[in-house]
PDB file of C-alpha atoms and ligand atoms in Angstrom:
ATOM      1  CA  UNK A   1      18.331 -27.760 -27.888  1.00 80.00           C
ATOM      2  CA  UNK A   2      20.109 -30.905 -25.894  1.00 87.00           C
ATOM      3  CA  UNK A   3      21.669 -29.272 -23.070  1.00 89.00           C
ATOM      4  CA  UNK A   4      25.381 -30.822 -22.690  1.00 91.00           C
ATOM      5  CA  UNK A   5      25.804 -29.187 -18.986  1.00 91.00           C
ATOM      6  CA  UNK A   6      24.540 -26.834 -16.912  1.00 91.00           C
ATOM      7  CA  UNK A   7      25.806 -23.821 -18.625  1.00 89.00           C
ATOM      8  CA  UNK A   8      23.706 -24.211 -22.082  1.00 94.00           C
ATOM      9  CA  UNK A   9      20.398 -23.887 -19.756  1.00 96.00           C
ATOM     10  CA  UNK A  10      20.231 -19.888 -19.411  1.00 96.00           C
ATOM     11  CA  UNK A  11      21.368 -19.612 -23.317  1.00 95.00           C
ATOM     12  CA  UNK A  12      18.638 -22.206 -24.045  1.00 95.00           C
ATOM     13  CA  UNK A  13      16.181 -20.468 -22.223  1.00 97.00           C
ATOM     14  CA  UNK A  14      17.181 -16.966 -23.717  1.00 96.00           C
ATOM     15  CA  UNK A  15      16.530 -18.187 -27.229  1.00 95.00           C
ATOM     16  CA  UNK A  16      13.725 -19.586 -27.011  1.00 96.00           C
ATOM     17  CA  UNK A  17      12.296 -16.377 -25.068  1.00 97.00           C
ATOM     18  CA  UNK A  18      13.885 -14.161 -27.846  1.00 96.00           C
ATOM     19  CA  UNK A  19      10.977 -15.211 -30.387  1.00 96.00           C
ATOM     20  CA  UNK A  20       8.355 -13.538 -27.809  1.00 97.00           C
ATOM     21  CA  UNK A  21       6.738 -11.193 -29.981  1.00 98.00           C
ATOM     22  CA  UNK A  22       5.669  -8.637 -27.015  1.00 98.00           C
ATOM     23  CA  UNK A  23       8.889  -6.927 -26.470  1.00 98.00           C
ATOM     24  CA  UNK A  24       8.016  -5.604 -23.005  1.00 98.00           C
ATOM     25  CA  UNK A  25       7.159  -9.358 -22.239  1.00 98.00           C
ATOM     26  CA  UNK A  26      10.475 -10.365 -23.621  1.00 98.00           C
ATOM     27  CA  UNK A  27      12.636  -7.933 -22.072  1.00 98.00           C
ATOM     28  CA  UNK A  28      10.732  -8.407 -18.478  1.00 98.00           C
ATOM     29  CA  UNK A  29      11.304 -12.034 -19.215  1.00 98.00           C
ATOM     30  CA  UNK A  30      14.498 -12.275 -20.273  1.00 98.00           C
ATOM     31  CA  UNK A  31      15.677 -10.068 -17.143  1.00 98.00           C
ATOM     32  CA  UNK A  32      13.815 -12.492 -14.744  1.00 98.00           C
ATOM     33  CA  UNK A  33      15.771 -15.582 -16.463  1.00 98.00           C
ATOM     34  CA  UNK A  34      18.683 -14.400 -16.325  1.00 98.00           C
ATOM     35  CA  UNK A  35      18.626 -13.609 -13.069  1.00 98.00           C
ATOM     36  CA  UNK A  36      16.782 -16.407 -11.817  1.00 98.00           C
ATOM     37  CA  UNK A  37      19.151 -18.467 -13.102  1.00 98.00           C
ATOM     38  CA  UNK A  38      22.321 -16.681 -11.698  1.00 98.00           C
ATOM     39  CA  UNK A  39      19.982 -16.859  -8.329  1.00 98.00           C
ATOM     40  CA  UNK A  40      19.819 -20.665  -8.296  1.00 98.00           C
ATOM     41  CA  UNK A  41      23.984 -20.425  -8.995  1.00 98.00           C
ATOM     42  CA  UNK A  42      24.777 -18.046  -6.360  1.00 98.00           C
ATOM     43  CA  UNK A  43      23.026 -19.590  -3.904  1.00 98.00           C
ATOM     44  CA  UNK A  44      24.069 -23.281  -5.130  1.00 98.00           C
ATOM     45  CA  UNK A  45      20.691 -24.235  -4.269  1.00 98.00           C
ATOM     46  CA  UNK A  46      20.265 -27.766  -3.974  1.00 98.00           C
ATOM     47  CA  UNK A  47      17.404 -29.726  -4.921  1.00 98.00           C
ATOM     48  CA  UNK A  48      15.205 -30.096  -1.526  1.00 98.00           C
ATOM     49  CA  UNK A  49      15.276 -26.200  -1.006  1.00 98.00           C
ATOM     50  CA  UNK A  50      14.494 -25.503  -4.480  1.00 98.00           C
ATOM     51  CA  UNK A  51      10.916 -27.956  -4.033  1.00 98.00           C
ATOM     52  CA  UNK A  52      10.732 -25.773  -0.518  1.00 96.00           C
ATOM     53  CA  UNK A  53      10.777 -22.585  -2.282  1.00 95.00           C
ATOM     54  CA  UNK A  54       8.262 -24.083  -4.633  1.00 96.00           C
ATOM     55  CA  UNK A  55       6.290 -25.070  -1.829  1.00 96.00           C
ATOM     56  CA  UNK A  56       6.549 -21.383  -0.114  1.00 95.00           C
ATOM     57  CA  UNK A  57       4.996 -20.304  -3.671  1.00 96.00           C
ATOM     58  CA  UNK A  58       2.401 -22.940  -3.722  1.00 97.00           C
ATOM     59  CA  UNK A  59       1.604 -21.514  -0.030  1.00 96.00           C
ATOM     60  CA  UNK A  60       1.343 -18.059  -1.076  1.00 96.00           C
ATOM     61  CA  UNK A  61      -1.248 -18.464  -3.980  1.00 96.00           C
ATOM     62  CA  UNK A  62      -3.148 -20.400  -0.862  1.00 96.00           C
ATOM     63  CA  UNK A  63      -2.965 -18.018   1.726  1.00 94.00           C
ATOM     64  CA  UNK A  64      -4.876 -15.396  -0.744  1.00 92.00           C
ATOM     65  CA  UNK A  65      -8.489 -15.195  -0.920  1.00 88.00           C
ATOM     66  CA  UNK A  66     -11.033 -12.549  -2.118  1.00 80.00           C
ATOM     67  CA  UNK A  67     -10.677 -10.758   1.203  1.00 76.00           C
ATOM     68  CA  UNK A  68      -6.661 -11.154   1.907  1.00 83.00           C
ATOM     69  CA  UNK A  69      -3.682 -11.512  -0.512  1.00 88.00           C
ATOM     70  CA  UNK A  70      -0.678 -13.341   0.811  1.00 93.00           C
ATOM     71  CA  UNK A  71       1.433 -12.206  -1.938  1.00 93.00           C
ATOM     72  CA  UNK A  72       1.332  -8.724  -1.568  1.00 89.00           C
ATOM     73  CA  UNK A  73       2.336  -8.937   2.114  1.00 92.00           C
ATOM     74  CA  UNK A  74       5.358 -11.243   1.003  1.00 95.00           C
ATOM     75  CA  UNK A  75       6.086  -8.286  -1.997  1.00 95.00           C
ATOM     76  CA  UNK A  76       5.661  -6.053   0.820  1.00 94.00           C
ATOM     77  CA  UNK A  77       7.886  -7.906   3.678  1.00 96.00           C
ATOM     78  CA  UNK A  78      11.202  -7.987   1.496  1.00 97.00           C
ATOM     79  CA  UNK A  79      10.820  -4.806   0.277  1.00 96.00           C
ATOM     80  CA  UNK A  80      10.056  -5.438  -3.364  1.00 96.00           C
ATOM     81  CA  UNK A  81       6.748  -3.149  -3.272  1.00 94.00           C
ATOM     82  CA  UNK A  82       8.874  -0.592  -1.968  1.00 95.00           C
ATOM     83  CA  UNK A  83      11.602  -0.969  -4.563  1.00 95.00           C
ATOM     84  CA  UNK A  84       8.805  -0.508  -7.617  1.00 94.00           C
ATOM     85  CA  UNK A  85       7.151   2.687  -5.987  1.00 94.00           C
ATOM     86  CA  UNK A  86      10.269   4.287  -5.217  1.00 93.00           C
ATOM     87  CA  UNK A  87      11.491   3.494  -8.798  1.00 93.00           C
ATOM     88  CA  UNK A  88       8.440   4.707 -10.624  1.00 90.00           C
ATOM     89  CA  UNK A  89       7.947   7.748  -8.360  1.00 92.00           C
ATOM     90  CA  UNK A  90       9.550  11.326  -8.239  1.00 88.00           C
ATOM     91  CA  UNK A  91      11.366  11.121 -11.373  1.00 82.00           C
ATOM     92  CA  UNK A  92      12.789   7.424 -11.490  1.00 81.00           C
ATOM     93  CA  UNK A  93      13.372   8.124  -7.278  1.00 81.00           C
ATOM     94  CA  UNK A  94      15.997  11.044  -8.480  1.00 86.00           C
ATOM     95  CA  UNK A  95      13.219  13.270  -5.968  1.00 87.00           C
ATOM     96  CA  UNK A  96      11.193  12.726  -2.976  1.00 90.00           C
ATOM     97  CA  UNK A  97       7.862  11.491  -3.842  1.00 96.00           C
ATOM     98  CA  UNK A  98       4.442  11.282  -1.904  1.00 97.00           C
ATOM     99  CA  UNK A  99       3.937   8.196  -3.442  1.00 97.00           C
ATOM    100  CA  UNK A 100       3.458   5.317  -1.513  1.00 97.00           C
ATOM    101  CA  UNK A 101       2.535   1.271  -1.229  1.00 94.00           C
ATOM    102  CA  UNK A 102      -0.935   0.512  -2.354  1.00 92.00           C
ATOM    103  CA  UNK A 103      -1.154  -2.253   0.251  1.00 87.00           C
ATOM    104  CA  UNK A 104      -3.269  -5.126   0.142  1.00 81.00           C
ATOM    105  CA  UNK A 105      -6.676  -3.708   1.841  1.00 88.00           C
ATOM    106  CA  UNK A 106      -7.835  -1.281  -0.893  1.00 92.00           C
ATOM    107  CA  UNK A 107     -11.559  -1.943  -2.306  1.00 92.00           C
ATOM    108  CA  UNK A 108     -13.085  -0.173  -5.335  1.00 91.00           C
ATOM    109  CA  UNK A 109     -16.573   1.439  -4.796  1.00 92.00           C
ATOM    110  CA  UNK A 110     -15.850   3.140  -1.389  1.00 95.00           C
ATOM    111  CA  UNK A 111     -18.702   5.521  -0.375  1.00 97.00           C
ATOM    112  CA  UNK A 112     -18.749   8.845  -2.117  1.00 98.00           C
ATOM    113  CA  UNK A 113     -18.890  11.187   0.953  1.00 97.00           C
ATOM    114  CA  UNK A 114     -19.416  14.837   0.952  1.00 96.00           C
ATOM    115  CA  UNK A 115     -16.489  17.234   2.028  1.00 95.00           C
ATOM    116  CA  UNK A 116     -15.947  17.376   5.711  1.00 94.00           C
ATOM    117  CA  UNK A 117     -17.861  14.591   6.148  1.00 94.00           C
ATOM    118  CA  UNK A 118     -17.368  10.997   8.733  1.00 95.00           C
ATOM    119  CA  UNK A 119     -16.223   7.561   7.275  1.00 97.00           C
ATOM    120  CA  UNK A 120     -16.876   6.031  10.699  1.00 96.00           C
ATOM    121  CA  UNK A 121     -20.048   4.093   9.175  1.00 96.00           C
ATOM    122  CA  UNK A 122     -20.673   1.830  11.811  1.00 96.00           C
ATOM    123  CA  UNK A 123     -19.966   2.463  15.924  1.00 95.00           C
ATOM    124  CA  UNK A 124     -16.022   2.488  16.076  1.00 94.00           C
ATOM    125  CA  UNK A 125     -14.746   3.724  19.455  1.00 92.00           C
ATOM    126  CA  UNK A 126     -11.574   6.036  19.035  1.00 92.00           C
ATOM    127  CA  UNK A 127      -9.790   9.382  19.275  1.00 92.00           C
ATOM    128  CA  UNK A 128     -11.890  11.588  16.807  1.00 93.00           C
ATOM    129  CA  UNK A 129      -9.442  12.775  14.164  1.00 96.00           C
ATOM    130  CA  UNK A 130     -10.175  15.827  11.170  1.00 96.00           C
ATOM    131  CA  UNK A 131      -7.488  15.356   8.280  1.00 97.00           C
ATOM    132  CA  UNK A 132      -7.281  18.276   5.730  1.00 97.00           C
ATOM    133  CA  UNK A 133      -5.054  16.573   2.441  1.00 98.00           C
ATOM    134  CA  UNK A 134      -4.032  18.369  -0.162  1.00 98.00           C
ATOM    135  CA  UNK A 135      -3.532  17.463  -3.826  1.00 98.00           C
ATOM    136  CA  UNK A 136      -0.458  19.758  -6.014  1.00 98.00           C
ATOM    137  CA  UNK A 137       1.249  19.356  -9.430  1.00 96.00           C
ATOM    138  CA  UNK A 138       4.921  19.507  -9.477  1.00 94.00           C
ATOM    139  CA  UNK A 139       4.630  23.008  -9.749  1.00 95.00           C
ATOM    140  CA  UNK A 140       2.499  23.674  -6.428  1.00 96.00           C
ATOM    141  CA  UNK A 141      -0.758  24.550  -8.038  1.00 98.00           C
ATOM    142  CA  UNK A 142      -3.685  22.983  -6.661  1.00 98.00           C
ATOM    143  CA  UNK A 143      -5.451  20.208  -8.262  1.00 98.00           C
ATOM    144  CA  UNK A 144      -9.066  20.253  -8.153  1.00 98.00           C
ATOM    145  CA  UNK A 145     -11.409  17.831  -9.197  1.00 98.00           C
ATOM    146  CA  UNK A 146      -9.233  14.422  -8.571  1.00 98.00           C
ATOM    147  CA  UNK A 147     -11.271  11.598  -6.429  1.00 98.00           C
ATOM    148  CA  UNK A 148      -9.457  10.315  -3.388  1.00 98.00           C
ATOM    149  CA  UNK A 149     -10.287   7.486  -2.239  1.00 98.00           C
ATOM    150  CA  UNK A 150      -9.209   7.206   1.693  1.00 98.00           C
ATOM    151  CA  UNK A 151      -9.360   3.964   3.685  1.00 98.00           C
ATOM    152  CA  UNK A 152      -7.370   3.037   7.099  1.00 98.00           C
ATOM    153  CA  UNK A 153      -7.599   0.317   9.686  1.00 96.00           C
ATOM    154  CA  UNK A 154      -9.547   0.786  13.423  1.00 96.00           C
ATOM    155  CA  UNK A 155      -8.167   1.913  16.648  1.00 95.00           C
ATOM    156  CA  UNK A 156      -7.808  -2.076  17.049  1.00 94.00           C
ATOM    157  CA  UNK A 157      -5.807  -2.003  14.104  1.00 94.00           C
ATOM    158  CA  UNK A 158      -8.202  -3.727  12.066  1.00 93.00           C
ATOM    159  CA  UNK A 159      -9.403  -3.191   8.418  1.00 93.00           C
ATOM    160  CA  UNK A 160     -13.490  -3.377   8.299  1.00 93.00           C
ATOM    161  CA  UNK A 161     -12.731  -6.146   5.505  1.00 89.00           C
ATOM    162  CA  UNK A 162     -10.697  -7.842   8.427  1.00 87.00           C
ATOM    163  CA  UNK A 163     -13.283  -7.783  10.686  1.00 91.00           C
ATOM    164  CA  UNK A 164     -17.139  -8.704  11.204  1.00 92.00           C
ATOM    165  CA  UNK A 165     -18.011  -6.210  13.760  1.00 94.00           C
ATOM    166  CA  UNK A 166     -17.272  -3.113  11.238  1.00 95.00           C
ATOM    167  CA  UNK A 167     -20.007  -2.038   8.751  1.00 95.00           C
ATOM    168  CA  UNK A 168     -19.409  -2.747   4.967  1.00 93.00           C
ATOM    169  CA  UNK A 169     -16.865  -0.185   3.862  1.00 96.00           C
ATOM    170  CA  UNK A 170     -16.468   1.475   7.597  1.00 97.00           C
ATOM    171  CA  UNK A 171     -13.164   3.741   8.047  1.00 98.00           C
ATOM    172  CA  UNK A 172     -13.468   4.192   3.783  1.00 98.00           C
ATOM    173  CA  UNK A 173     -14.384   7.028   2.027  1.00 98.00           C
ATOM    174  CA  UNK A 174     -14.094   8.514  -2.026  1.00 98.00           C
ATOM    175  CA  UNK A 175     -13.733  12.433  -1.787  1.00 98.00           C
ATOM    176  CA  UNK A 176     -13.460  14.848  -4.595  1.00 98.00           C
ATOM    177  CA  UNK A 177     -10.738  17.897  -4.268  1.00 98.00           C
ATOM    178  CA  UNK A 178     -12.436  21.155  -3.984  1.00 98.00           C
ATOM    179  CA  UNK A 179     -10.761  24.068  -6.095  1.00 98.00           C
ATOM    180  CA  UNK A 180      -8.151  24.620  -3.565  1.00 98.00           C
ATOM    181  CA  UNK A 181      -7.172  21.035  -4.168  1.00 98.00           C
ATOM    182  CA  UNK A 182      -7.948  19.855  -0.832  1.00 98.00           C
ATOM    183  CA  UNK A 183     -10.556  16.690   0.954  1.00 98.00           C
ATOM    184  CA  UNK A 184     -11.502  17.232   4.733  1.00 97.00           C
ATOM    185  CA  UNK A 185     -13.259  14.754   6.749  1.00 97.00           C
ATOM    186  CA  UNK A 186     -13.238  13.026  10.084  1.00 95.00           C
ATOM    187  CA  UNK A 187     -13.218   9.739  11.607  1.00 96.00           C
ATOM    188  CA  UNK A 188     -10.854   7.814  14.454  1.00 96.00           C
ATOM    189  CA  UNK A 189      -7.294   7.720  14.770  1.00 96.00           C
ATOM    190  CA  UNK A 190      -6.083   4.475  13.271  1.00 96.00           C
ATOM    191  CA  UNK A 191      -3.562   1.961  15.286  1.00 94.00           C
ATOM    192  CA  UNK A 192      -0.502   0.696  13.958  1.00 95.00           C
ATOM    193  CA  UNK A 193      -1.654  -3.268  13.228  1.00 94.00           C
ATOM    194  CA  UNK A 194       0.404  -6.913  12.800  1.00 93.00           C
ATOM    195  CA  UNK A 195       0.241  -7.988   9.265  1.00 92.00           C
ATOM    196  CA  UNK A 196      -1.209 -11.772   9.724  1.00 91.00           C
ATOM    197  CA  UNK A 197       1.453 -14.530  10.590  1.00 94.00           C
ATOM    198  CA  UNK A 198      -0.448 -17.154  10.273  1.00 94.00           C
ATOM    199  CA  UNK A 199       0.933 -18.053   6.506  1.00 94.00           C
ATOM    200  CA  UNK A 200       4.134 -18.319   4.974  1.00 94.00           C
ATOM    201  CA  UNK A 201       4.820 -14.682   5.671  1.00 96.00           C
ATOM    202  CA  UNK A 202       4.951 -15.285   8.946  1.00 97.00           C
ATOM    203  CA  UNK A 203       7.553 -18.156   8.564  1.00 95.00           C
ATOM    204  CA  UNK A 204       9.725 -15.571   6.637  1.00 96.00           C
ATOM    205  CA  UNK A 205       9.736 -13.308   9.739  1.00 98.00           C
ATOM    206  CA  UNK A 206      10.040 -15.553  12.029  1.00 98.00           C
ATOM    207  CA  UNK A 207      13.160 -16.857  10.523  1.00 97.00           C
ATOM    208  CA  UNK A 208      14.414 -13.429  10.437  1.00 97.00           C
ATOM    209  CA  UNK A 209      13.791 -12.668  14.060  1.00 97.00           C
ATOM    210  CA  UNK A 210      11.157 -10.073  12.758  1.00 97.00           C
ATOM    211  CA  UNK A 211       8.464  -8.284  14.442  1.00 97.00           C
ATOM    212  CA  UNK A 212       5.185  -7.597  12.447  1.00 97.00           C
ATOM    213  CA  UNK A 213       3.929  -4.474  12.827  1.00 97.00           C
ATOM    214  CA  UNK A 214       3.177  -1.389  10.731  1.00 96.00           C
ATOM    215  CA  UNK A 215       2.692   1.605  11.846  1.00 97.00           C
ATOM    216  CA  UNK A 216      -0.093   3.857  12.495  1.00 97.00           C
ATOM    217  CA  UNK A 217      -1.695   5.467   8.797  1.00 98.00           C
ATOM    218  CA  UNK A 218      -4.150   6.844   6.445  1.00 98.00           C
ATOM    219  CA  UNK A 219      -4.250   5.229   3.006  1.00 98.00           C
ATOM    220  CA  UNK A 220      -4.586   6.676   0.190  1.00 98.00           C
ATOM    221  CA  UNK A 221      -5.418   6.628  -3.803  1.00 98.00           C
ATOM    222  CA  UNK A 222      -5.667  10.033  -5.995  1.00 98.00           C
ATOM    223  CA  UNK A 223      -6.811   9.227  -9.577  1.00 98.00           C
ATOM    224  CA  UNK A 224      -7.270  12.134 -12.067  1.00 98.00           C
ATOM    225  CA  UNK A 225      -7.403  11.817 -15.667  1.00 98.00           C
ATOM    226  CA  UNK A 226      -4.065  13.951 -17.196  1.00 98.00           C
ATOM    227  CA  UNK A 227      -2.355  12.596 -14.072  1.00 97.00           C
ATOM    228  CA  UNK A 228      -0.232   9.322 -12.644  1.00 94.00           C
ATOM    229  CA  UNK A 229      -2.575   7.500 -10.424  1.00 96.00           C
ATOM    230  CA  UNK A 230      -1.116   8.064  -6.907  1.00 96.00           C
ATOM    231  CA  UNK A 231      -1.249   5.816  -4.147  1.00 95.00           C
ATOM    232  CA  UNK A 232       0.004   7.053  -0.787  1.00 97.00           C
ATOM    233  CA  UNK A 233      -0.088   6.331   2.854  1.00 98.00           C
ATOM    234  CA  UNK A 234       0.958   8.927   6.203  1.00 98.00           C
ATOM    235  CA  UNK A 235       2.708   7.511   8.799  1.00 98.00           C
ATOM    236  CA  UNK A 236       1.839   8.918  12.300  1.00 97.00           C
ATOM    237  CA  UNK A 237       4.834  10.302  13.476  1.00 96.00           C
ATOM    238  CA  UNK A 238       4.493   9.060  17.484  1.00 94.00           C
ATOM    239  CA  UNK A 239       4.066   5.396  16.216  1.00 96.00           C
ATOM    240  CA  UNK A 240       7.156   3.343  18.429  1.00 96.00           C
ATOM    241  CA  UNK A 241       7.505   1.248  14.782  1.00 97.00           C
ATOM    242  CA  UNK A 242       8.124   4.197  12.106  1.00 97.00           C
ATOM    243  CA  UNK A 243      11.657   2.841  11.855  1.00 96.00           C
ATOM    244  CA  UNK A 244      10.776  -0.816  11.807  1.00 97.00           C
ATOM    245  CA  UNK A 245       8.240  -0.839   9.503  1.00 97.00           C
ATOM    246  CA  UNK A 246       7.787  -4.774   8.522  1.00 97.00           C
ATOM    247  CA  UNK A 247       6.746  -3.375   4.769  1.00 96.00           C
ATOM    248  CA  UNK A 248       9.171  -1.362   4.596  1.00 97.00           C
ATOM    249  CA  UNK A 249       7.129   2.067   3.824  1.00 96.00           C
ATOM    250  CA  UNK A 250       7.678   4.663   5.654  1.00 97.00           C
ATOM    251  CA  UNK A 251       9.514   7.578   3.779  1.00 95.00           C
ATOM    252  CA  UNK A 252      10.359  10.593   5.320  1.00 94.00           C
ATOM    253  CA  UNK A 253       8.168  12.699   2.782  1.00 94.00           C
ATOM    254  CA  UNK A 254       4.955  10.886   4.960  1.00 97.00           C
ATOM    255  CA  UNK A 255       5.528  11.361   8.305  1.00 97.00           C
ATOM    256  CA  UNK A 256       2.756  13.729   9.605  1.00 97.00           C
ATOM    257  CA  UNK A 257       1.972  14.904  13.188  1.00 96.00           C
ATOM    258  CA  UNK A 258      -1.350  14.818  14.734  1.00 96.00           C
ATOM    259  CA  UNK A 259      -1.763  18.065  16.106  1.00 96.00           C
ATOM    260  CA  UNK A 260      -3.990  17.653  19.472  1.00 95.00           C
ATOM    261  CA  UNK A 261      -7.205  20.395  20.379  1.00 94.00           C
ATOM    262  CA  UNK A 262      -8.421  20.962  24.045  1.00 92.00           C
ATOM    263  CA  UNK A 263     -11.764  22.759  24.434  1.00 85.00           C
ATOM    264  CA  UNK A 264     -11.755  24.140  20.566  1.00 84.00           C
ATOM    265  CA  UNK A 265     -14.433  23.703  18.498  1.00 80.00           C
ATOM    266  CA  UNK A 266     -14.748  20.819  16.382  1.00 80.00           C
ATOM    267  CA  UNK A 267     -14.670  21.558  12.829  1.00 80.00           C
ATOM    268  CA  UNK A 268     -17.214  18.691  11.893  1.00 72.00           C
ATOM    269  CA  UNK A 269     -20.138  20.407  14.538  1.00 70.00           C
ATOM    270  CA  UNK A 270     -20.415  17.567  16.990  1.00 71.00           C
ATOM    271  CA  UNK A 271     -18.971  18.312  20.303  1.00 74.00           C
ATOM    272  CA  UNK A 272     -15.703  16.672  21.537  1.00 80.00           C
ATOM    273  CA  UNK A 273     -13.347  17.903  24.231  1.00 86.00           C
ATOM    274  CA  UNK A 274     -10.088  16.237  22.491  1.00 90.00           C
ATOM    275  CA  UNK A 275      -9.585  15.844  19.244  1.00 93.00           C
ATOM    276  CA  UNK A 276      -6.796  15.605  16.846  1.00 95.00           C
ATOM    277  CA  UNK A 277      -5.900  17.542  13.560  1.00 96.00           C
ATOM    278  CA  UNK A 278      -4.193  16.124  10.641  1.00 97.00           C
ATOM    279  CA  UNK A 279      -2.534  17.759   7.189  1.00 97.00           C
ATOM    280  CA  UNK A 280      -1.072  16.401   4.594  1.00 98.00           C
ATOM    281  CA  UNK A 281      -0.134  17.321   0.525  1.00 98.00           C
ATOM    282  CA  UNK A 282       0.181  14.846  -1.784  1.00 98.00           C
ATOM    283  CA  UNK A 283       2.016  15.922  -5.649  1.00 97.00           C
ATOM    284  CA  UNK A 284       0.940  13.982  -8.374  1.00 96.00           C
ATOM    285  CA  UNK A 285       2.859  13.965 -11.840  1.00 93.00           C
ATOM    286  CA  UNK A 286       1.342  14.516 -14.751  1.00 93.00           C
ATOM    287  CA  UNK A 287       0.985  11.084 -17.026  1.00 93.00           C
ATOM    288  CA  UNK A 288      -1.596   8.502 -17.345  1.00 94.00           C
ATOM    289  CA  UNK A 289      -4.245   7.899 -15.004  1.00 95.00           C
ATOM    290  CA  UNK A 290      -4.951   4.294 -14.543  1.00 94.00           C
ATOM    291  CA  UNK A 291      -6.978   2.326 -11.792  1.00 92.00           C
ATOM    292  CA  UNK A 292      -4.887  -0.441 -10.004  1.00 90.00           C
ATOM    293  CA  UNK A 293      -6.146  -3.937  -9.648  1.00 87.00           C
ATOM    294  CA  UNK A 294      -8.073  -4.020  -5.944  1.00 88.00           C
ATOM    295  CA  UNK A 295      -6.052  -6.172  -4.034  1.00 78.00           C
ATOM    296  CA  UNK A 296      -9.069  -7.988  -2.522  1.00 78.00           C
ATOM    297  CA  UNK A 297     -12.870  -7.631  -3.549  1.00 79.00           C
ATOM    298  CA  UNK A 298     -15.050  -8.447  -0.917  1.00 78.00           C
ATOM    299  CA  UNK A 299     -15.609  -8.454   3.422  1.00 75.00           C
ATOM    300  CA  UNK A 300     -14.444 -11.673   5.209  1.00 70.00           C
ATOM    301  CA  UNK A 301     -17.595 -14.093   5.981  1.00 68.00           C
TER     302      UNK A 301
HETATM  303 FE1  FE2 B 401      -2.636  -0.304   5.801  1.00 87.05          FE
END
C-alpha cells in the first residue's frame, strides 16, 4: 500500500499482519500495533524521543548478560510483570493468588537438598532462619510430591550469582513436598536489596524520583505435572519498603512474619540462641505444568 497520510499506517500495518497464519501471533500482534500506534499519537511523540526510546531499547538488550537481565528489571519497574501474574493467577485475578514475579535471579539445576536441610553452601553470616512452606490445591488438600525450587539473596542483599564471595548456587535449594505437602529447611534471613542502577533502569527511576529497593524475601518456583507452574515470593512483613516496592510485588496474600525463638531448640540440631521461624502456603491450580525460561544461566566472573 502507498500511504496518503498518517492515518492509512495502522490499517496498513493491520493487513498485512492479518495474513499471519499463527492466530495467537496475530492477535498478540495486532493488539501491540494497534496500540503502539495510538501510543506514538497520544503522546505526539516527535522524532528525537522516538530514536531515544529506541536507544533506551538498544540499552536494555545491552545491559543483559548470562548472569543479569536488564529487561526483566525494566518489565518489573513499571509494573508490567506484575500486570501478567496478576492476570494469569487466581482465576484471571477475580481471587487472591500466591502467585508471584519470577524475577530475574532464578537458575535451573539448584541443589536437590534433603528435607530440613541448609542452603547456606558456602560461609554466609546471618540471622539463622527455619521456613516450613506448604503446597495446597484450591480445595486445601495437600500436594505432595511437587519440587520447589527456593532461592533468595544474602543478609547483604546479594544473590550468590551477584556476587564472587558466595559458593556456586549458595542461598538455593530444590525440595520435594512430603505427603503433608510441605518443604522445611534453614538458612539466613535475607535483606531487602537495590535492583542495579547502573543501566537504563536506573535512568527510569531516577527520572521518577524513585528509590530502588525491594524488600526482604524468599523466592520461589513449585512445578508439578497436573498443575500450573507457580512462581512465588514472601515478603517479610518488618521490611520499611513493603509499600514501596520498586517491582511492584508485594501482594497482601505474601506478607509473612518471622516469628523470633529465645533459648528453644533449634529444629535443624545445631545450637543457636536466636533464631527465627517462618510459614508459608502456597495454592497451585490445576493446569499445565511448564518450566519457565531461567532468566540468567550462569555466576558473574
Ligand atoms: Fe529477589
Amino acid at each position: 500500500m502507498i500511504v496518503r497520510s498518517e492515518q492509512d499506517l495502522t490499517d496498513a500495518v493491520l493487513s498485512e499482519l492479518a495474513g499471519a497464519s499463527d492466530s495467537r501471533f496475530r492477535e498478540i500482534m495486532t493488539a501491540a500495533v494497534r496500540h503502539l500506534h495510538a501510543f506514538v499519537r497520544e503522546a505526539n511523540l516527535t522524532e528525537a524521543e522516538f530514536q531515544q526510546a529506541c536507544a533506551a531499547i538498544v540499552a536494555l538488550g545491552k545491559a543483559t548478560t548470562e548472569s543479569h537481565n536488564e529487561v526483566v528489571l525494566a518489565a518489573g519497574s513499571l509494573g508490567i510483570s506484575s500486570l501478567v501474574c496478576l492476570l494469569n493467577n487466581g482465576e484471571g485475578g477475580r481471587r487472591a493468588t500466591t502467585a508471584n514475579l519470577l524475577g530475574p535471579f532464578w537458575r535451573m539445576g539448584s541443589p536437590r537438598t534433603e528435607s530440613g536441610g541448609s542452603i547456606v553452601r558456602s560461609p554466609t553470616p546471618g540471622a539463622p532462619i527455619f521456613v516450613t512452606a506448604r503446597v495446597t490445591d484450591p480445595q486445601g488438600a495437600p500436594v505432595a510430591g511437587a519440587e520447589v525450587d527456593v532461592w533468595h539473596a544474602s543478609p547483604e542483599g546479594l544473590y550468590e550469582n551477584q556476587d564472587l564471595r558466595q559458593a556456586q548456587m549458595n542461598l538455593r535449594g530444590k525440595f520435594i513436598t512430603d505427603d503433608d505437602g510441605a518443604i522445611r529447611f534453614c538458612s539466613v534471613k535475607p535483606a531487602g536489596y537495590p535492583i542495579p542502577i547502573d543501566g537504563p533502569v536506573g535512568a527510569l527511576l531516577r527520572a521518577q524520583g524513585r528509590h530502588n529497593m525491594r524488600p526482604a524475601h524468599l523466592h520461589f518456583l513449585i512445578f508439578k505435572p497436573g498443575y500450573r507452574t507457580q512462581y512465588s515470593q514472601v515478603y517479610s512483613s518488618d521490611d520499611p519498603h513493603l509499600d514501596t516496592d520498586v517491582q511492584f510485588g508485594v501482594t497482601e496474600a505474601l506478607v509473612a512474619r518471622y516469628v523470633e525463638h529465645r533459648d528453644e531448640p533449634v529444629p535443624w540440631g545445631e545450637t543457636a540462641p536466636v533464631w527465627h521461624s517462618l510459614d508459608c502456603t502456597f495454592v497451585v491450580e490445576p493446569g499445565v505444568a511448564n518450566l519457565p525460561r531461567p532468566p540468567i544461566t550462569a555466576k558473574a566472573r
